[in-house]
Amino acid sequence: MTDEATMKAAMQAYIDGFNRADAAGIADLYADDATVEDPVGSPPKKGKQEIAAFYEMAVATGAKLALAAPIRASHGDSAAMAFDVQLNMPEGRAVIRVIDVMTFDDQGRFTSMRAYWGKSDMQVLEAAAAG
Amino acid sequence: MTDEATMKAAMQAYIDGFNRADAAGIADLYADDATVEDPVGSPPKKGKQEIAAFYEMAVATGAKLALAAPIRASHGDSAAMAFDVQLNMPEGRAVIRVIDVMTFDDQGRFTSMRAYWGKSDMQVLEAAAAG
């Protein structure tokens, strides 16, 4: 089983990769047959190709991730983290408050990611300047 | 499906019930056949009786819960929250950093709880006074 420090380092690498807009680097953190359900309740992306395409689109938005609290591990093959997605929406500067849960294989790669956020977790912080 | 506001209110009621040391009140938030896996990687408690006994023991420790970030919902039947468990251990005042993920039935009761925390998420903040 992957140890807690290795799982937490992979979670941090996910945040850092996202903030470098490194979609390929993020996809490399995943096992080949991994799944991504973002948000939880939507149809999962499955496999490296779909996952890489998802992150190419996600980093292209210019969104940045900021941890809201220290990353948590577990007594099993899972870890979790709360973070804020900072982004610009047509309505203005906004935040989406998310908790990601990852499961891991024995090589420390993500086998699944589930992102908990709902419509009520999106908030416009500052209205866009008019036209 | 239970709406986001209802799920978040139940999560907050869990925090508040714990901080009142109201084990029966917490157990009432669960469906009859619910499961509790705390920490993730340990054998789950199953059913109201085991769950009530678990919380009686948990609140008897005097531990208190403090949200570390706003509660998250999802686009499905799940919600998640990051919080700190504040408690006194033999080694001194301590914190356990946890993320709980709950699933819900249509009546807004928890059908499962999974608590993500590992040994690396426990920290002694202040050593106990000698003697």
CSV table of C-alpha atoms in Angstrom, one decimal:
chain,number,residue,atom,x,y,z
A,1,MET,CA,0.0,0.0,0.0
A,2,THR,CA,1.2,3.5,-0.8
A,3,ASP,CA,2.3,5.4,2.4
A,4,GLU,CA,0.7,8.6,3.6
A,5,ALA,CA,3.6,10.8,2.7
A,6,THR,CA,3.7,9.5,-0.9
A,7,MET,CA,-0.1,10.0,-1.2
A,8,LYS,CA,0.2,13.6,0.1
A,9,ALA,CA,3.1,14.4,-2.2
A,10,ALA,CA,1.0,13.2,-5.2
A,11,MET,CA,-1.9,15.4,-4.1
A,12,GLN,CA,0.4,18.4,-3.8
A,13,ALA,CA,1.9,17.6,-7.2
A,14,TYR,CA,-1.6,17.7,-8.6
A,15,ILE,CA,-2.1,21.2,-7.2
A,16,ASP,CA,1.3,22.4,-8.4
A,17,GLY,CA,0.8,20.9,-11.8
A,18,PHE,CA,-2.5,22.5,-12.2
A,19,ASN,CA,-1.1,25.9,-11.3
A,20,ARG,CA,1.7,25.5,-13.9
A,21,ALA,CA,-1.1,24.7,-16.4
A,22,ASP,CA,0.7,21.3,-17.0
A,23,ALA,CA,-2.1,19.1,-18.2
A,24,ALA,CA,0.3,16.3,-19.3
A,25,GLY,CA,2.0,16.4,-15.9
A,26,ILE,CA,-1.3,16.0,-14.1
A,27,ALA,CA,-2.4,13.1,-16.4
A,28,ASP,CA,0.9,11.4,-15.5
A,29,LEU,CA,-0.2,11.3,-11.9
A,30,TYR,CA,-3.0,8.9,-12.9
A,31,ALA,CA,-2.9,5.1,-13.5
A,32,ASP,CA,-3.8,4.1,-17.1
A,33,ASP,CA,-7.3,2.9,-16.4
A,34,ALA,CA,-8.2,5.6,-13.8
A,35,THR,CA,-11.5,7.4,-13.6
A,36,VAL,CA,-12.3,11.1,-12.9
A,37,GLU,CA,-15.7,12.1,-11.6
A,38,ASP,CA,-15.8,15.9,-11.5
A,39,PRO,CA,-18.2,17.0,-10.2
A,40,VAL,CA,-19.5,13.9,-8.2
A,41,GLY,CA,-22.8,13.1,-9.8
A,42,SER,CA,-21.6,13.6,-13.4
A,43,PRO,CA,-20.5,10.9,-15.9
A,44,PRO,CA,-16.9,9.8,-15.1
A,45,LYS,CA,-14.1,10.3,-17.5
A,46,LYS,CA,-12.2,7.0,-18.0
A,47,GLY,CA,-8.6,6.3,-19.1
A,48,LYS,CA,-5.6,8.5,-19.7
A,49,GLN,CA,-6.8,10.0,-23.0
A,50,GLU,CA,-10.1,11.3,-21.6
A,51,ILE,CA,-8.4,12.4,-18.5
A,52,ALA,CA,-5.6,14.3,-20.3
A,53,ALA,CA,-8.2,16.0,-22.5
A,54,PHE,CA,-10.2,17.0,-19.4
A,55,TYR,CA,-7.2,18.7,-17.8
A,56,GLU,CA,-6.1,20.4,-21.1
A,57,MET,CA,-9.6,22.0,-21.1
A,58,ALA,CA,-9.4,22.8,-17.3
A,59,VAL,CA,-6.0,24.5,-17.3
A,60,ALA,CA,-6.9,26.4,-20.4
A,61,THR,CA,-9.5,28.3,-18.4
A,62,GLY,CA,-6.7,29.9,-16.4
A,63,ALA,CA,-8.1,28.7,-13.1
A,64,LYS,CA,-5.7,28.3,-10.2
A,65,LEU,CA,-6.0,26.0,-7.2
A,66,ALA,CA,-5.3,27.0,-3.5
A,67,LEU,CA,-5.4,24.5,-0.7
A,68,ALA,CA,-8.0,25.6,1.9
A,69,ALA,CA,-6.6,23.2,4.6
A,70,PRO,CA,-3.8,20.7,4.9
A,71,ILE,CA,-4.1,17.6,2.7
A,72,ARG,CA,-5.5,14.5,4.6
A,73,ALA,CA,-4.4,10.9,4.1
A,74,SER,CA,-6.2,7.8,5.5
A,75,HIS,CA,-5.5,4.4,6.9
A,76,GLY,CA,-6.3,2.9,3.5
A,77,ASP,CA,-5.4,3.7,-0.2
A,78,SER,CA,-7.1,7.1,-0.2
A,79,ALA,CA,-6.4,10.8,0.5
A,80,ALA,CA,-8.5,13.9,0.4
A,81,MET,CA,-8.0,17.7,0.1
A,82,ALA,CA,-10.1,20.8,0.4
A,83,PHE,CA,-9.2,23.6,-2.0
A,84,ASP,CA,-10.5,26.7,-3.8
A,85,VAL,CA,-10.6,27.0,-7.5
A,86,GLN,CA,-10.0,30.6,-8.3
A,87,LEU,CA,-11.2,31.6,-11.8
A,88,ASN,CA,-12.7,34.4,-13.9
A,89,MET,CA,-16.3,33.8,-15.0
A,90,PRO,CA,-18.3,36.0,-17.3
A,91,GLU,CA,-19.9,37.4,-14.1
A,92,GLY,CA,-16.6,38.3,-12.5
A,93,ARG,CA,-13.8,36.9,-10.3
A,94,ALA,CA,-15.2,33.7,-8.8
A,95,VAL,CA,-14.3,30.8,-6.5
A,96,ILE,CA,-15.5,27.2,-6.6
A,97,ARG,CA,-15.0,25.4,-3.2
A,98,VAL,CA,-14.1,21.8,-3.8
A,99,ILE,CA,-13.0,18.6,-2.0
A,100,ASP,CA,-11.1,16.0,-4.0
A,101,VAL,CA,-10.8,12.4,-2.9
A,102,MET,CA,-8.2,10.2,-4.7
A,103,THR,CA,-7.6,6.5,-4.5
A,104,PHE,CA,-4.1,5.1,-5.2
A,105,ASP,CA,-2.5,2.0,-6.6
A,106,ASP,CA,0.7,0.5,-5.2
A,107,GLN,CA,2.8,2.7,-7.4
A,108,GLY,CA,1.3,5.8,-5.9
A,109,ARG,CA,-0.7,6.7,-8.9
A,110,PHE,CA,-4.3,7.9,-8.7
A,111,THR,CA,-6.8,5.2,-9.7
A,112,SER,CA,-9.8,7.5,-9.2
A,113,MET,CA,-10.6,11.1,-8.4
A,114,ARG,CA,-13.9,12.3,-7.2
A,115,ALA,CA,-14.5,16.1,-6.9
A,116,TYR,CA,-17.2,17.2,-4.4
A,117,TRP,CA,-18.7,20.5,-5.4
A,118,GLY,CA,-22.2,21.7,-6.1
A,119,LYS,CA,-23.8,24.8,-7.6
A,120,SER,CA,-23.9,26.2,-4.1
A,121,ASP,CA,-20.1,26.0,-3.9
A,122,MET,CA,-19.6,28.5,-6.7
A,123,GLN,CA,-19.5,32.1,-5.6
A,124,VAL,CA,-18.8,35.3,-7.6
A,125,LEU,CA,-16.4,37.4,-5.4
A,126,GLU,CA,-16.2,40.5,-7.5
A,127,ALA,CA,-18.5,41.5,-10.3
A,128,ALA,CA,-16.9,42.1,-13.7
A,129,ALA,CA,-16.5,45.7,-14.8
A,130,ALA,CA,-19.2,46.8,-17.1
A,131,GLY,CA,-18.5,46.6,-20.9
B,1,MET,CA,-32.5,13.5,-4.5
B,2,THR,CA,-31.7,15.6,-1.5
B,3,ASP,CA,-30.9,19.2,-2.4
B,4,GLU,CA,-27.5,20.8,-1.6
B,5,ALA,CA,-28.9,23.1,1.2
B,6,THR,CA,-30.4,20.1,3.0
B,7,MET,CA,-27.2,18.1,2.7
B,8,LYS,CA,-25.1,21.0,4.0
B,9,ALA,CA,-27.6,21.6,6.9
B,10,ALA,CA,-27.2,17.9,7.9
B,11,MET,CA,-23.4,18.2,7.8
B,12,GLN,CA,-23.6,21.3,10.0
B,13,ALA,CA,-26.0,19.5,12.4
B,14,TYR,CA,-23.4,16.7,12.7
B,15,ILE,CA,-20.7,19.2,13.8
B,16,ASP,CA,-23.1,21.0,16.2
B,17,GLY,CA,-24.4,17.7,17.7
B,18,PHE,CA,-20.8,16.5,18.2
B,19,ASN,CA,-20.0,19.7,20.0
B,20,ARG,CA,-23.0,19.3,22.3
B,21,ALA,CA,-21.8,15.8,23.0
B,22,ASP,CA,-25.2,14.6,21.7
B,23,ALA,CA,-24.4,11.1,20.5
B,24,ALA,CA,-28.1,10.2,20.1
B,25,GLY,CA,-28.7,13.3,18.0
B,26,ILE,CA,-25.8,12.4,15.7
B,27,ALA,CA,-27.1,8.8,15.4
B,28,ASP,CA,-30.5,10.3,14.4
B,29,LEU,CA,-28.9,11.9,11.3
B,30,TYR,CA,-28.1,8.4,10.0
B,31,ALA,CA,-30.4,6.0,8.0
B,32,ASP,CA,-31.1,2.7,9.8
B,33,ASP,CA,-28.7,0.6,7.7
B,34,ALA,CA,-26.0,3.3,7.3
B,35,THR,CA,-22.3,2.6,7.6
B,36,VAL,CA,-19.4,4.5,9.2
B,37,GLU,CA,-15.8,4.0,8.1
B,38,ASP,CA,-13.7,6.1,10.5
B,39,PRO,CA,-10.9,6.2,9.6
B,40,VAL,CA,-11.1,5.1,5.9
B,41,GLY,CA,-9.2,1.7,5.9
B,42,SER,CA,-10.7,0.4,9.1
B,43,PRO,CA,-13.7,-2.0,9.4
B,44,PRO,CA,-17.0,-0.1,9.0
B,45,LYS,CA,-19.5,0.2,11.7
B,46,LYS,CA,-22.9,-0.9,10.4
B,47,GLY,CA,-26.5,0.0,11.5
B,48,LYS,CA,-27.9,2.4,14.1
B,49,GLN,CA,-26.8,0.5,17.2
B,50,GLU,CA,-23.1,0.2,16.3
B,51,ILE,CA,-23.1,3.8,15.1
B,52,ALA,CA,-24.7,5.2,18.2
B,53,ALA,CA,-22.2,3.2,20.4
B,54,PHE,CA,-19.4,4.7,18.3
B,55,TYR,CA,-20.5,8.3,18.9
B,56,GLU,CA,-21.1,7.7,22.6
B,57,MET,CA,-17.5,6.7,22.8
B,58,ALA,CA,-16.3,9.6,20.6
B,59,VAL,CA,-18.1,12.4,22.4
B,60,ALA,CA,-17.1,11.0,25.8
B,61,THR,CA,-13.5,11.9,24.8
B,62,GLY,CA,-14.4,15.5,25.1
B,63,ALA,CA,-13.2,16.1,21.5
B,64,LYS,CA,-14.6,19.1,19.7
B,65,LEU,CA,-15.0,19.7,15.9
B,66,ALA,CA,-14.2,22.9,14.1
B,67,LEU,CA,-14.8,23.3,10.3
B,68,ALA,CA,-11.5,24.1,8.5
B,69,ALA,CA,-13.3,25.3,5.3
B,70,PRO,CA,-16.9,25.7,4.2
B,71,ILE,CA,-18.9,22.4,3.7
B,72,ARG,CA,-19.0,21.2,0.1
B,73,ALA,CA,-22.0,19.6,-1.7
B,74,SER,CA,-22.0,17.8,-5.0
B,75,HIS,CA,-24.1,17.2,-8.1
B,76,GLY,CA,-25.1,13.9,-6.7
B,77,ASP,CA,-26.2,12.4,-3.3
B,78,SER,CA,-22.9,13.3,-1.5
B,79,ALA,CA,-21.4,16.1,0.5
B,80,ALA,CA,-17.9,16.6,2.1
B,81,MET,CA,-16.3,18.7,4.8
B,82,ALA,CA,-12.8,19.4,6.1
B,83,PHE,CA,-12.6,19.9,9.9
B,84,ASP,CA,-10.2,19.7,12.8
B,85,VAL,CA,-10.8,17.4,15.8
B,86,GLN,CA,-9.5,19.3,18.8
B,87,LEU,CA,-8.8,16.9,21.7
B,88,ASN,CA,-6.6,16.2,24.7
B,89,MET,CA,-4.2,13.3,24.3
B,90,PRO,CA,-1.9,11.9,27.0
B,91,GLU,CA,0.9,13.7,25.1
B,92,GLY,CA,-1.0,17.1,25.3
B,93,ARG,CA,-3.4,19.2,23.4
B,94,ALA,CA,-3.8,17.8,19.9
B,95,VAL,CA,-5.5,18.1,16.6
B,96,ILE,CA,-6.6,15.5,14.0
B,97,ARG,CA,-7.2,16.9,10.6
B,98,VAL,CA,-10.1,15.1,8.9
B,99,ILE,CA,-12.3,15.2,5.8
B,100,ASP,CA,-15.7,13.4,6.1
B,101,VAL,CA,-17.6,12.4,3.0
B,102,MET,CA,-21.3,11.5,3.5
B,103,THR,CA,-23.8,10.0,1.1
B,104,PHE,CA,-27.5,10.7,1.6
B,105,ASP,CA,-30.9,9.0,1.1
B,106,ASP,CA,-33.9,10.8,-0.3
B,107,GLN,CA,-35.0,11.8,3.3
B,108,GLY,CA,-31.7,13.7,3.8
B,109,ARG,CA,-30.2,11.1,6.2
B,110,PHE,CA,-26.7,9.8,5.9
B,111,THR,CA,-26.4,6.4,4.3
B,112,SER,CA,-22.6,6.3,4.7
B,113,MET,CA,-19.8,8.3,6.3
B,114,ARG,CA,-16.1,7.9,5.5
B,115,ALA,CA,-13.5,9.8,7.5
B,116,TYR,CA,-10.2,10.5,5.7
B,117,TRP,CA,-7.4,10.9,8.2
B,118,GLY,CA,-4.1,9.1,8.8
B,119,LYS,CA,-1.4,9.0,11.4
B,120,SER,CA,0.3,11.9,9.7
B,121,ASP,CA,-2.9,14.0,10.3
B,122,MET,CA,-2.6,13.8,14.1
B,123,GLN,CA,-0.5,16.6,15.6
B,124,VAL,CA,0.3,17.4,19.3
B,125,LEU,CA,0.1,21.2,19.5
B,126,GLU,CA,1.2,21.7,23.1
B,127,ALA,CA,2.9,19.2,25.3
B,128,ALA,CA,1.1,18.2,28.5
B,129,ALA,CA,2.5,19.8,31.7
B,130,ALA,CA,4.8,17.3,33.5
B,131,GLY,CA,3.6,15.6,36.6
